Coordinates of C-alpha atoms in Angstrom, one line a residue:
R1 CA 52.4 20.9 -46.3
M2 CA 51.7 18.8 -43.4
S3 CA 50.7 15.0 -44.0
R4 CA 47.0 14.1 -42.8
H5 CA 48.7 12.3 -40.0
A6 CA 50.8 15.2 -38.8
K7 CA 47.3 17.3 -38.9
K8 CA 45.6 14.7 -37.0
L9 CA 48.5 14.7 -34.3
R10 CA 47.9 18.5 -34.3
D11 CA 44.2 18.3 -33.6
H12 CA 43.2 19.2 -30.2
D13 CA 39.9 17.3 -30.8
I14 CA 42.0 13.7 -31.9
N15 CA 45.2 14.4 -29.6
P16 CA 44.5 15.1 -25.9
C17 CA 47.7 15.2 -25.0
L18 CA 49.1 18.0 -27.5
A19 CA 50.3 20.3 -24.7
E20 CA 52.4 17.2 -23.1
T21 CA 54.0 16.8 -27.0
D22 CA 54.7 20.0 -27.7
A23 CA 56.3 20.6 -24.2
T24 CA 58.7 17.5 -24.4
T25 CA 59.6 18.4 -28.0
K26 CA 60.7 22.4 -26.5
C27 CA 62.3 20.7 -23.6
M28 CA 64.3 18.2 -25.9
D29 CA 65.2 20.9 -28.3
D30 CA 66.3 23.2 -25.5
N31 CA 68.6 20.5 -24.0
N32 CA 70.2 19.2 -27.4
Y33 CA 68.3 16.0 -27.4
N34 CA 69.4 14.8 -23.5
K35 CA 66.7 12.5 -22.8
D36 CA 67.9 12.8 -19.1
M37 CA 66.9 16.6 -18.9
C38 CA 63.3 16.1 -20.0
T39 CA 62.3 13.0 -17.4
D40 CA 59.4 14.9 -16.0
Y41 CA 57.9 15.8 -19.6
F42 CA 58.4 12.4 -20.6
L43 CA 56.2 11.0 -17.5
K44 CA 53.6 13.9 -18.0
Y45 CA 53.3 12.8 -21.4
K46 CA 53.0 9.1 -20.7
N47 CA 50.5 9.7 -17.6
C48 CA 48.5 11.7 -20.1
R49 CA 48.3 8.9 -22.6
K50 CA 47.6 6.4 -20.1
F51 CA 44.9 8.4 -18.8
W52 CA 42.9 8.9 -22.1
H53 CA 43.6 5.7 -23.6
G54 CA 41.6 4.4 -20.3
I55 CA 38.7 6.9 -20.7
M56 CA 38.9 5.8 -24.7
M57 CA 38.6 2.1 -23.9
Q58 CA 35.8 2.8 -21.3
R59 CA 33.8 4.5 -23.7
K60 CA 34.3 1.9 -26.6
R61 CA 33.2 -0.5 -24.1
N62 CA 29.8 1.6 -23.5
G63 CA 29.8 1.7 -26.9
V64 CA 30.2 6.0 -26.6
K65 CA 31.0 7.5 -30.1
P66 CA 33.4 8.9 -30.9
E67 CA 35.6 7.4 -28.6
M68 CA 38.0 10.0 -27.9
P69 CA 35.9 12.8 -26.1
S70 CA 36.5 16.3 -28.1
A71 CA 38.5 19.0 -26.7
E72 CA 35.3 20.6 -24.6
E73 CA 34.4 17.4 -23.1
R74 CA 37.9 16.5 -22.0
K75 CA 38.0 19.6 -20.3
K76 CA 34.9 19.0 -18.3
I77 CA 36.0 15.2 -17.8
L78 CA 39.7 16.6 -16.3
E79 CA 38.0 19.2 -14.1
S80 CA 35.7 16.8 -12.8
V81 CA 38.4 14.8 -11.6
E82 CA 41.0 17.4 -10.2

């Protein structure tokens, strides 16, 4: 059974970087935990966190709730910046 914290991290509406998290973990598993082999994955994860943190802070400043957009909303945001 997963803890409440672990469940939150697996929730697409809460964790915008779930795909990047999973890809990084898989890379680490596949490469015997050699971080050097997974630099690109770490970078993608870091960029993802930075991007969504910025969005969250913007929403917080503007009084928008919830501060983290839902998975559906994030999809639209990403489409608008690509």
